[in-house]
mmCIF file of C-alpha atoms in Angstrom:
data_model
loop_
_atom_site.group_PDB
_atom_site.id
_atom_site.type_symbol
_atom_site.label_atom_id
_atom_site.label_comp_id
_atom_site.label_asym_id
_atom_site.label_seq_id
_atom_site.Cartn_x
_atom_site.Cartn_y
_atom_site.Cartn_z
ATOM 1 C CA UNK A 159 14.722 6.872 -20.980
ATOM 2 C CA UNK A 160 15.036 9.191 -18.053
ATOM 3 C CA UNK A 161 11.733 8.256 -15.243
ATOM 4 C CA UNK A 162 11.077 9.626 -11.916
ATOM 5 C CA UNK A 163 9.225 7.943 -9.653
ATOM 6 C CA UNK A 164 7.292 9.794 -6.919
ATOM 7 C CA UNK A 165 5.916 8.043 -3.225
ATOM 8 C CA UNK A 166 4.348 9.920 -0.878
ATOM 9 C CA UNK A 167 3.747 8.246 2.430
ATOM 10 C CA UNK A 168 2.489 9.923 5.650
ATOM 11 C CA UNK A 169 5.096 11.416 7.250
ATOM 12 C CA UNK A 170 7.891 11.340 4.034
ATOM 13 C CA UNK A 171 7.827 10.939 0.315
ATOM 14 C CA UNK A 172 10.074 8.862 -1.658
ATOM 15 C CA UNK A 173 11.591 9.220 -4.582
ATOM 16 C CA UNK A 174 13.703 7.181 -7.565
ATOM 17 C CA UNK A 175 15.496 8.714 -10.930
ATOM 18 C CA UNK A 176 15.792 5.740 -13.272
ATOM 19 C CA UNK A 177 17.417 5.355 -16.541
ATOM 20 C CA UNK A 178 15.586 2.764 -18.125
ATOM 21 C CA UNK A 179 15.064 0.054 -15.732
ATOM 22 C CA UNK A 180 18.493 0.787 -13.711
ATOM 23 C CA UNK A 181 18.440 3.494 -10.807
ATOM 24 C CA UNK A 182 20.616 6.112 -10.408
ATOM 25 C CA UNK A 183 19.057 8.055 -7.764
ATOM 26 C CA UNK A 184 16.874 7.270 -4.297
ATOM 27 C CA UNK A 185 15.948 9.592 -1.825
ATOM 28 C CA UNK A 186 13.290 9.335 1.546
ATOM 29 C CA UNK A 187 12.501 13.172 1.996
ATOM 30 C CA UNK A 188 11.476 13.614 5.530
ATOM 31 C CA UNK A 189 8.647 15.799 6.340
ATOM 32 C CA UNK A 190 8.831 17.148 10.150
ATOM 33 C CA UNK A 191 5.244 16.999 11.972
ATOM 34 C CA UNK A 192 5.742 20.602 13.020
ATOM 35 C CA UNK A 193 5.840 21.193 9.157
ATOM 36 C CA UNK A 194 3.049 19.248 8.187
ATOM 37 C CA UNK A 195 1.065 20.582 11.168
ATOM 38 C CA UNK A 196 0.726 23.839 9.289
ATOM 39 C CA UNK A 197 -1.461 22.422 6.681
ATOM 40 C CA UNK A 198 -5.388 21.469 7.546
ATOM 41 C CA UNK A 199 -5.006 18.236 5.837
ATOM 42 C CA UNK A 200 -2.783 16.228 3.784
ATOM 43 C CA UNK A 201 -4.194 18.002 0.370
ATOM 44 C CA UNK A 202 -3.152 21.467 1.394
ATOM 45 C CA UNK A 203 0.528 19.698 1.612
ATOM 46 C CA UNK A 204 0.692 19.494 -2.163
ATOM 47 C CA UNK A 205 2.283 23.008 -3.132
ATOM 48 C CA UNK A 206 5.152 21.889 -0.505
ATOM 49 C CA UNK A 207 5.910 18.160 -1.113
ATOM 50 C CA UNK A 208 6.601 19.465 -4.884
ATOM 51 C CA UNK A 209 8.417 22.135 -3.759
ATOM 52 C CA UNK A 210 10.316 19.325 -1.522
ATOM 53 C CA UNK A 211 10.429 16.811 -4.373
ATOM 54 C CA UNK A 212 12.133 19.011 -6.940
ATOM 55 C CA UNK A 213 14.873 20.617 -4.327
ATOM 56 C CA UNK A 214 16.169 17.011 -3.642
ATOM 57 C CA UNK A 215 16.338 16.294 -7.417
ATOM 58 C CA UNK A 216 18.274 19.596 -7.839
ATOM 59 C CA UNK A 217 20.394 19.026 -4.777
ATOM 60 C CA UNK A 218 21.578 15.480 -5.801
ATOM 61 C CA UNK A 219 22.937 17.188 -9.246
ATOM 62 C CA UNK A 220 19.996 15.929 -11.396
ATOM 63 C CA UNK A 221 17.855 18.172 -13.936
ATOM 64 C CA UNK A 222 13.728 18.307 -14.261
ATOM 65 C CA UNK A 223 13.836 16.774 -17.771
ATOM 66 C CA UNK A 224 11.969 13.230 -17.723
ATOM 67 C CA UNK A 225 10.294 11.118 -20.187
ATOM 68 C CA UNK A 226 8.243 9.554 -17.661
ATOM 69 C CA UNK A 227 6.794 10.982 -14.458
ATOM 70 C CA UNK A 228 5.007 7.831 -12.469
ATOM 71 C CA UNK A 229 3.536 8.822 -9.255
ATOM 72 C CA UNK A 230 1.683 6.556 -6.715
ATOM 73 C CA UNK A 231 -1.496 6.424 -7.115
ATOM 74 C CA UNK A 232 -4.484 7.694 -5.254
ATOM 75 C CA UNK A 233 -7.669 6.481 -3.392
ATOM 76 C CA UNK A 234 -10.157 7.353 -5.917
ATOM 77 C CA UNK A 235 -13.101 5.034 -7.540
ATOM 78 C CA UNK A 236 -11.800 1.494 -7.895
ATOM 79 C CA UNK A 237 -10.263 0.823 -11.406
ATOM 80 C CA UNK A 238 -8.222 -2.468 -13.156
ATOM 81 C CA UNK A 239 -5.179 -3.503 -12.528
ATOM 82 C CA UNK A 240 -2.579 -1.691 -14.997
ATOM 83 C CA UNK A 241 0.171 1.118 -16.096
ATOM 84 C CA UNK A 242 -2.716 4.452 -16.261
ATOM 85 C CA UNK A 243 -1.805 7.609 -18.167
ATOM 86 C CA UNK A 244 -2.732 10.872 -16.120
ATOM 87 C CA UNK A 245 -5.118 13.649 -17.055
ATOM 88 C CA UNK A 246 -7.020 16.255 -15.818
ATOM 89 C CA UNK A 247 -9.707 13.701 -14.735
ATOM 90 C CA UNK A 248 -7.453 12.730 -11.935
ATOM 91 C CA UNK A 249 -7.324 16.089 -10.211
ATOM 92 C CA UNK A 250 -11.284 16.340 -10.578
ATOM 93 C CA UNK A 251 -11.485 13.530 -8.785
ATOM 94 C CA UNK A 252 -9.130 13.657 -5.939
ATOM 95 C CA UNK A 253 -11.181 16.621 -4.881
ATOM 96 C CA UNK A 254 -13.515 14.036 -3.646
ATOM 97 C CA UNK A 255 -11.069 11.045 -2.693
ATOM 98 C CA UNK A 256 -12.647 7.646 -0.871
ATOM 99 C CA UNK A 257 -10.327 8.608 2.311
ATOM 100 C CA UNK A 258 -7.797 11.075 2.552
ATOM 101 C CA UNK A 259 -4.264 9.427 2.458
ATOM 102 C CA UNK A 260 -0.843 10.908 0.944
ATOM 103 C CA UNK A 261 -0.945 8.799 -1.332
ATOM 104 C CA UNK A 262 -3.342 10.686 -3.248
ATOM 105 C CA UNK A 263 -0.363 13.321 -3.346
ATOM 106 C CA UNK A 264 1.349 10.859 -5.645
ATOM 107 C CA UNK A 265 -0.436 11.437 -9.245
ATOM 108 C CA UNK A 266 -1.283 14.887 -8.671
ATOM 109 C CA UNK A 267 2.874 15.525 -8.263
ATOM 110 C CA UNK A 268 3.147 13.233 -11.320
ATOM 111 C CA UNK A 269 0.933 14.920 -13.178
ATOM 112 C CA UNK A 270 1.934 18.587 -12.453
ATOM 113 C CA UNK A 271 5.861 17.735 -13.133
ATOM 114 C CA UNK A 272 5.117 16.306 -16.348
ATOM 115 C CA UNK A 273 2.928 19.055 -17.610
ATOM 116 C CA UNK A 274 6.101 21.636 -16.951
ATOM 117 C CA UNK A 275 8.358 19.302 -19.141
ATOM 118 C CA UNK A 276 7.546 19.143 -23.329
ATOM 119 C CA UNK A 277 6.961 15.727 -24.359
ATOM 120 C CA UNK A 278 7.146 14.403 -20.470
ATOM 121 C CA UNK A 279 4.100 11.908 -20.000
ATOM 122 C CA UNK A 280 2.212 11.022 -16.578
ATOM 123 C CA UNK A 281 1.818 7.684 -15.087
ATOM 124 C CA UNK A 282 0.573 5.977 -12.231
ATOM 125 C CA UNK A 283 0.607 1.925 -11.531
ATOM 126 C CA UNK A 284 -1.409 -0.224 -9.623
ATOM 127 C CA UNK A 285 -3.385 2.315 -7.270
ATOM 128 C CA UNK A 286 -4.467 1.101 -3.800
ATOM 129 C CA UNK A 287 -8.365 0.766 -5.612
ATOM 130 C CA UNK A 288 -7.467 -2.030 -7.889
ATOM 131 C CA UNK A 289 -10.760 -3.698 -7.599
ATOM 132 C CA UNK A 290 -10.706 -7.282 -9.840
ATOM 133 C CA UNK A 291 -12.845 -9.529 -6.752
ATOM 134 C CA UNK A 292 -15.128 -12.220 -7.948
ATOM 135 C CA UNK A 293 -18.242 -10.657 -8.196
ATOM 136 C CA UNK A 294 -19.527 -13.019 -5.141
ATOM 137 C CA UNK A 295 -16.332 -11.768 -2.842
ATOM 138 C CA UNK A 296 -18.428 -8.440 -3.221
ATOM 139 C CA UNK A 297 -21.775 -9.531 -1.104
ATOM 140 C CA UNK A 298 -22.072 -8.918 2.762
ATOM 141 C CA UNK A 299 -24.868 -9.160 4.861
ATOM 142 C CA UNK A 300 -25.981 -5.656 4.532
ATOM 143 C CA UNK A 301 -26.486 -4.312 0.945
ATOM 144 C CA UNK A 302 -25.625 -0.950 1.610
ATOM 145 C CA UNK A 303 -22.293 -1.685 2.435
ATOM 146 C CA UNK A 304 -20.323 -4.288 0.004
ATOM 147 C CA UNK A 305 -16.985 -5.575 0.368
ATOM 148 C CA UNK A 306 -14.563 -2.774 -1.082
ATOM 149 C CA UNK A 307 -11.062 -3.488 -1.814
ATOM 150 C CA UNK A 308 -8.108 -1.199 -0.302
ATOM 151 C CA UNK A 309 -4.764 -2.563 -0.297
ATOM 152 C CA UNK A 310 -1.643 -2.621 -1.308
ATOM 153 C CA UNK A 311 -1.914 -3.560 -5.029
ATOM 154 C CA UNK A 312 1.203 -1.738 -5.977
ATOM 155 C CA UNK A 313 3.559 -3.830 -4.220
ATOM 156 C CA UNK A 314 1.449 -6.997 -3.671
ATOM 157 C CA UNK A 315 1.909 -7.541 -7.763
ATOM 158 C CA UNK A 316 5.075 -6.799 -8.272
ATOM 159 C CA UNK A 317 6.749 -8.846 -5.433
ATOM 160 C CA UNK A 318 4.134 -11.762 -7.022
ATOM 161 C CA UNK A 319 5.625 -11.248 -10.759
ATOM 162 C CA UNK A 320 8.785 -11.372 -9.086
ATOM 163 C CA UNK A 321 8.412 -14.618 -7.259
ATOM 164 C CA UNK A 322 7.191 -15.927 -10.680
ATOM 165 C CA UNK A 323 10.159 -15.005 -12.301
ATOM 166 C CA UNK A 324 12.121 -16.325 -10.386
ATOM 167 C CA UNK A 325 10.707 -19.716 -9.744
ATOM 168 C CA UNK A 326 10.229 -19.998 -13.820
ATOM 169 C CA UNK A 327 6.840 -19.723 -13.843
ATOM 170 C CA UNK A 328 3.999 -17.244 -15.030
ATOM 171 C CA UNK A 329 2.230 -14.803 -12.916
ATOM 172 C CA UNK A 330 -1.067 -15.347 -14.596
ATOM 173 C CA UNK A 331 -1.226 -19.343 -14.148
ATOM 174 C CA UNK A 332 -0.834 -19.104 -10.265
ATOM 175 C CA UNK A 333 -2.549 -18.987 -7.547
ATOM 176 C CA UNK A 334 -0.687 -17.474 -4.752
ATOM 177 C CA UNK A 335 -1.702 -15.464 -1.123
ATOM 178 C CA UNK A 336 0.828 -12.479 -1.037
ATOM 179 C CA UNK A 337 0.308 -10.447 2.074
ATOM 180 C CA UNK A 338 2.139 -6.742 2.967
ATOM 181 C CA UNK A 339 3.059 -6.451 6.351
ATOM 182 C CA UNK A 340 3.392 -2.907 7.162
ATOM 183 C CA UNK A 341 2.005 -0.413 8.920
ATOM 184 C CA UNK A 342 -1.099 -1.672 7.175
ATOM 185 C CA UNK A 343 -1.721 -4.884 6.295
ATOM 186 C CA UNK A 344 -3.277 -6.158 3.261
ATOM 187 C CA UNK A 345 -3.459 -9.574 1.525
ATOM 188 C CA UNK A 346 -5.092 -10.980 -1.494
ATOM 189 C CA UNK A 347 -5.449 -14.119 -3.223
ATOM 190 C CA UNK A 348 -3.837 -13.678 -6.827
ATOM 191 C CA UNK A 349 -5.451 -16.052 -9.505
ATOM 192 C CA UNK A 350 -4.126 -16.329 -13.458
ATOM 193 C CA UNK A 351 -2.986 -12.737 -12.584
ATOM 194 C CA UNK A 352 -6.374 -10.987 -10.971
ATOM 195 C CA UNK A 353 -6.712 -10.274 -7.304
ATOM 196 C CA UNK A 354 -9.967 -11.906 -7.054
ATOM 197 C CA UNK A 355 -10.097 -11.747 -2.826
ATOM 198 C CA UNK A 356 -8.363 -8.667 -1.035
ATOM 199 C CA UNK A 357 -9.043 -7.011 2.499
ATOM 200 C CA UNK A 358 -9.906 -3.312 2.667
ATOM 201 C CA UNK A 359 -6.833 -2.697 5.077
ATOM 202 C CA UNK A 360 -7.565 0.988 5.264
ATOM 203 C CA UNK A 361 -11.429 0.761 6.444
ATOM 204 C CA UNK A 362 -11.155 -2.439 9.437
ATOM 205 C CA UNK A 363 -10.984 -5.445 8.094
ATOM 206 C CA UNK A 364 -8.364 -8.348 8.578
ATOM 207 C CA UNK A 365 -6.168 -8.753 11.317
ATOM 208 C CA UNK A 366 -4.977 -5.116 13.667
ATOM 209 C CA UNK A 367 -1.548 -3.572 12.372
ATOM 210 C CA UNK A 368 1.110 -1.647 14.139
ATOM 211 C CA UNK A 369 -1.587 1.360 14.311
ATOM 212 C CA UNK A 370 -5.077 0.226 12.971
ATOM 213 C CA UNK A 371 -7.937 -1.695 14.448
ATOM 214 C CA UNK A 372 -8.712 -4.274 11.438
ATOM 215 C CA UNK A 373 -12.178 -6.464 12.220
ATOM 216 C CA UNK A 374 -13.576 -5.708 15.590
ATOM 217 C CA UNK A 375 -16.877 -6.640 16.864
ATOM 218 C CA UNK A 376 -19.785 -4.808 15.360
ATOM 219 C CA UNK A 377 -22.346 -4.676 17.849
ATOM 220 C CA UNK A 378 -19.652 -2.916 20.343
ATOM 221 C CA UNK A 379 -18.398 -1.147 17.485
ATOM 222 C CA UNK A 380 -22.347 0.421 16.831
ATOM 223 C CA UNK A 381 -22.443 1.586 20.688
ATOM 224 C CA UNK A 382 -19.326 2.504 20.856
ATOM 225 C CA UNK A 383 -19.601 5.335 18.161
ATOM 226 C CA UNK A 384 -22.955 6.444 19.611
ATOM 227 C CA UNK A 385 -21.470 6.496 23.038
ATOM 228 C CA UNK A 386 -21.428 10.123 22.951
ATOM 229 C CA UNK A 387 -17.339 10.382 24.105
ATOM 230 C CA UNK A 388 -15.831 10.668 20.413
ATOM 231 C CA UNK A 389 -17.203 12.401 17.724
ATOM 232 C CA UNK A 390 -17.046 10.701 13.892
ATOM 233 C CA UNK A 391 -13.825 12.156 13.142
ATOM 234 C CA UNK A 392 -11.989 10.861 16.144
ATOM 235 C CA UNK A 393 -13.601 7.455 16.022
ATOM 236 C CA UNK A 394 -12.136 7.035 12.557
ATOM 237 C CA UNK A 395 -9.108 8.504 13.963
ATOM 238 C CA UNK A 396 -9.552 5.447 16.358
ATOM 239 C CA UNK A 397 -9.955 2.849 14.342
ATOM 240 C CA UNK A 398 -7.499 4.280 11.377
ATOM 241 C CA UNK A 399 -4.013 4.727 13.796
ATOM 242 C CA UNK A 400 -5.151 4.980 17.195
ATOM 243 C CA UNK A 401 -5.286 1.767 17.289
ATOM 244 C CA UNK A 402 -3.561 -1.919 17.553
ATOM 245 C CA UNK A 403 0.264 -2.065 18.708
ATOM 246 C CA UNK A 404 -0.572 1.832 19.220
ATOM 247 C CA UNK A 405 -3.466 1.379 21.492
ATOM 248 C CA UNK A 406 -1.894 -1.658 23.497
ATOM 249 C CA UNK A 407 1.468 -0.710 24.138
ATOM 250 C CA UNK A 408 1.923 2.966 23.590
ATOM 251 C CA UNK A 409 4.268 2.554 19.615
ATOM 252 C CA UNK A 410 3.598 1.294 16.376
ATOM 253 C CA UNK A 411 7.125 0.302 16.327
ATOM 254 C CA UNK A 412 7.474 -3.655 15.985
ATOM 255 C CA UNK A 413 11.238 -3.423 16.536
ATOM 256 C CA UNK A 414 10.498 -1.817 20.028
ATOM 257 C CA UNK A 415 8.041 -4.536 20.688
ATOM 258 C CA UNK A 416 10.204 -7.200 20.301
ATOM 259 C CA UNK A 417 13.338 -5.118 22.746
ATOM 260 C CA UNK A 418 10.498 -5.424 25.097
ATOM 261 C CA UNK A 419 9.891 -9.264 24.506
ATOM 262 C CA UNK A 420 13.301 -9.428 24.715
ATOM 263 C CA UNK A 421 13.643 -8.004 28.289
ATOM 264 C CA UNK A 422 11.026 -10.751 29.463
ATOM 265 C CA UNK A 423 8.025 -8.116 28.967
ATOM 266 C CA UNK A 424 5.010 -10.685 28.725
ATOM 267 C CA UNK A 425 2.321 -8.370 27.909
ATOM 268 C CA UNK A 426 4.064 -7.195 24.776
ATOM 269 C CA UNK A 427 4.376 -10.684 23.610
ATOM 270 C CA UNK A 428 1.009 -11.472 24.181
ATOM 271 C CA UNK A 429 -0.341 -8.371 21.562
ATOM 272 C CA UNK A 430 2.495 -9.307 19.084
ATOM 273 C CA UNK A 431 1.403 -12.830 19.252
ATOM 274 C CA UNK A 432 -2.386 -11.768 18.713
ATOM 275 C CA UNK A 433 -1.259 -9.786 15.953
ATOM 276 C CA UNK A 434 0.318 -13.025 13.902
ATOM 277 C CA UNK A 435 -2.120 -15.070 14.598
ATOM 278 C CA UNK A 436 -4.648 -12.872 13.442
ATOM 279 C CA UNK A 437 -2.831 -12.505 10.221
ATOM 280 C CA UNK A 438 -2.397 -15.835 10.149
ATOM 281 C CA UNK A 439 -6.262 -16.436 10.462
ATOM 282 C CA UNK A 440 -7.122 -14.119 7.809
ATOM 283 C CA UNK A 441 -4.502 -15.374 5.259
ATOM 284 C CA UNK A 442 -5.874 -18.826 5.517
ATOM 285 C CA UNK A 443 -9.828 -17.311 5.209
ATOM 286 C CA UNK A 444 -8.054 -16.941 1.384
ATOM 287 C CA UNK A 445 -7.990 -20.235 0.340
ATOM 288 C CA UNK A 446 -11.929 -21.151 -0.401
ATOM 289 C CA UNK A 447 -11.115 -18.247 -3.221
ATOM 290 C CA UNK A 448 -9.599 -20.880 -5.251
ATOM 291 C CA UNK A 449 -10.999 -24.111 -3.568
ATOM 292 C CA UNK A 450 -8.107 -24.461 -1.143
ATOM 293 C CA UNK A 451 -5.474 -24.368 -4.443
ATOM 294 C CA UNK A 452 -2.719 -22.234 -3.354
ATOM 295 C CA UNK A 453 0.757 -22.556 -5.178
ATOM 296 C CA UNK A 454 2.222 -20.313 -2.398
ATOM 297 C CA UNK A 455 2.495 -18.153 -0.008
ATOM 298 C CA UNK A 456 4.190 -14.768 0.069
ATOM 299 C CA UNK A 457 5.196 -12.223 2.860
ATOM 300 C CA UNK A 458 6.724 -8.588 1.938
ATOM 301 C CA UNK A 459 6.480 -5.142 3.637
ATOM 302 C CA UNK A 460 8.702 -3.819 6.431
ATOM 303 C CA UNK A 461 7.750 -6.303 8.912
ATOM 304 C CA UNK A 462 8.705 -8.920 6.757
ATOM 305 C CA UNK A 463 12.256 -8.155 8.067
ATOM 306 C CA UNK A 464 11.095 -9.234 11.322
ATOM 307 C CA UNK A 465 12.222 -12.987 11.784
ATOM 308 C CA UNK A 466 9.714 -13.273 14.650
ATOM 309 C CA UNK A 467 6.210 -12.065 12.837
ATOM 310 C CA UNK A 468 7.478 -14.014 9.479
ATOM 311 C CA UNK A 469 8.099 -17.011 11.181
ATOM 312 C CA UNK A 470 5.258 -16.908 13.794
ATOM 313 C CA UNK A 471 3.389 -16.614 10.649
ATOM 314 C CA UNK A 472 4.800 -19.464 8.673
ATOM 315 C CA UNK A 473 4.268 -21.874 11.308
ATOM 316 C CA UNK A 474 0.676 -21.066 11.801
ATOM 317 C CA UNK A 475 -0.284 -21.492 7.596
ATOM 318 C CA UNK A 476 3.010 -23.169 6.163
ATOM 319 C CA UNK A 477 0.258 -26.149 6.006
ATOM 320 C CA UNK A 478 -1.428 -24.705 3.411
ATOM 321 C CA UNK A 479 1.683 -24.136 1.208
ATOM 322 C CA UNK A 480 4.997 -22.862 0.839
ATOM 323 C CA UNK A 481 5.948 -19.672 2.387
ATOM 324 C CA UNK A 482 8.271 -17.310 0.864
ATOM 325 C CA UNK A 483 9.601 -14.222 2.343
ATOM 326 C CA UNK A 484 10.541 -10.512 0.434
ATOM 327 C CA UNK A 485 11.599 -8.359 2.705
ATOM 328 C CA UNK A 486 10.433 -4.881 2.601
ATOM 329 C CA UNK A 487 8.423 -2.856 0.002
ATOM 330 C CA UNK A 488 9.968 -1.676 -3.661
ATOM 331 C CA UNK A 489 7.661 0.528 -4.981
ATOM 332 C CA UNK A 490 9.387 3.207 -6.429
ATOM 333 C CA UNK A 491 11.106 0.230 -8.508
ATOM 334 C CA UNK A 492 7.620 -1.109 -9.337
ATOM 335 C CA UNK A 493 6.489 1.984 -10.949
ATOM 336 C CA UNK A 494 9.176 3.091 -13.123
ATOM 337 C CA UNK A 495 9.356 -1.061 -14.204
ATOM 338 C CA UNK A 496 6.219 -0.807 -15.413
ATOM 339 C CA UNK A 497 6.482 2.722 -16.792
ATOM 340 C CA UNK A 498 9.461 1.749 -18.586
ATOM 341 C CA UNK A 499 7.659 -1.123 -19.965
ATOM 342 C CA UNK A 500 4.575 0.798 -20.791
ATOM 343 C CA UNK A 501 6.758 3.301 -22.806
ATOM 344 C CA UNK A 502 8.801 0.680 -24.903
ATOM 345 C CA UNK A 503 5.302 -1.270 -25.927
ATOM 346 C CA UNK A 504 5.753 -4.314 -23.809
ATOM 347 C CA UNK A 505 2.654 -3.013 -21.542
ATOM 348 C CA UNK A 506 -0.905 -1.756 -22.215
ATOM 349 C CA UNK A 507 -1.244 2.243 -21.385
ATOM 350 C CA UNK A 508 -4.921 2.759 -20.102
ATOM 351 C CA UNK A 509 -6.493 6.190 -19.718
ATOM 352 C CA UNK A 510 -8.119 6.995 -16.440
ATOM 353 C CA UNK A 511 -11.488 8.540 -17.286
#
């Protein structure tokens, strides 16, 4: 079975040829900012990220004939866990996505690929909407704006399987905090295989990233926006990378950060320091999920190949159990897995509608 698997990030898209469940091809297409400046937002980029896409496939001696096309999915109305099957609905509704990310490039490439190839079907896993919270997780103190889930589901649950699998036991009888340390970060409490407590990591909430605000004080947040010096647009610009590592030391680039530390540059600890122990805060604010019952805890993303923020981490929740570290992200492998799986009948295929 012949699957391609499509990622679109910001600034690249990434891209896997599997056969099966083994893969034979991997490529990060880089997308200069002088390129994507000449589109009026990340939408318009469509026409040339395919274009992109299929010129790498070409290039690295492969032909457009898949079985499976399984693209990341989008930020459109929350939706189950689950291996979806793409139709038209998908394109209606990116029109109007929640926020506009390049991820919601990811189907719509799936989807158009697929259509060009006879038999070819259209995939996506585990969007970034997956909303399965506890209904009371959902309740703030102002009705008109509940608690809205954003995060990285993709990677999040298939990191968590793979921890299961590997320590013998199943996904859906644990209860485990996996957190993605990346440019965002997002964490959830997974329990008997739902994510019934996630952050919105898109929208500030948890702990600030490499280049977003997370939870800030609301009051100052209020008079800030009414300030009259940014418009709406720039203060979610602001708050949605302008912001954390960005705003305090000039790069969202942890590796930088800690050359600084390194060279005895105190400042630069201090924000890096305020930056795990916020994480650290918010990953414990997980446990009353499941009555302070947590099997283990579980670190992935890029920055999870930073010994400094995993184990400034650890020592700050290792209390409340086990902490286990996966090193950077494997989503391309995550969505042909559970394409591959979906195709042979060892996973449900649901229908977006």
């Amino acid at each position: 079975m012949r699957i391609l698997a499509i990622n679109p990030g910001m600034i690249s898209t990434k891209v896997g040829i599997f056969i099966d469940e083994e893969i034979v091809m991997h490529a990060c297409i880089n997308h200069p900012f002088e390129e994507l400046c000449r589109y009026p937002n990340i939408m318009d980029e469509f026409d040339y990220r395919k274009e992109k896409l299929i010129e790498e496939v070409k290039r690295q001696g492969f032909g457009m004939d898949f079985d499976v096309v399984v693209g990341r999915g989008g930020l459109l109305k929350p939706i189950e866990s689950g291996v979806y099957e793409l139709n038209d609905k998908v394109i209606e509704d990116t029109r109007h996505p929640r926020l506009h990310h390049a991820c919601n490039l990811g189907s719509l490439i799936a989807l158009s690929i697929a259509k060009d190839i006879p038999g070819c079907k259209a995939f996506t896993v585990d969007p970034g909407v997956v909303d399965e919270l506890d209904d009371v997780a959902r309740i703030t103190g102002i009705p008109e704006l509940p608690h809205e889930t954003i995060w990285h589901a993709l990677n999040q649950r298939e990191i968590a399987k793979r921890y299961c699998h590997e320590h013998g036991v199943s996904y859906e009888s644990q209860d485990l905090i996996v957190c993605h340390l990346g440019s965002g970060i997002s964490f959830a409490m997974h329990h008997n295989g739902r994510a019934i407590e996630c952050s919105n990591a898109l929208e500030g909430d948890g702990p600030f990233t490499p280049s977003r605000a997370g939870a800030l004080p609301t009051v100052a947040l209020v008079k800030m926006c009414f300030s009259g010096k940014y418009t709406c647009d720039e203060m979610i610009r602001k708050i949605n990378g302008h912001s954390g590592l960005t705003a305090h030391l000039g790069t969202n680039d942890c590796r930088e950060v800690e050359q600084r530390i390194a060279e005895g540059d105190e400042h630069a600890k201090l924000v890096l320091d305020a930056m795990i122990y916020q994480t650290a805060r918010h990953l414990c604010s997980l446990a009353p999920a499941t009555n302070g019952k947590v099997d283990a805890i579980i670190l992935t993303g890029a920055m999870a190949n930073s010994k400094y923020i995993t184990e400034g981490i650890r020592k700050r929740i290792e209390f409340l159990a086990p902490v286990f570290i996966y090193a950077g992200e494997d989503e391309l492998t995550a969505l042909a897995h559970n394409a591959y799986r979906a195709m042979t009948g060892k996973q449900e295929i649901k229908i977006y509608s």
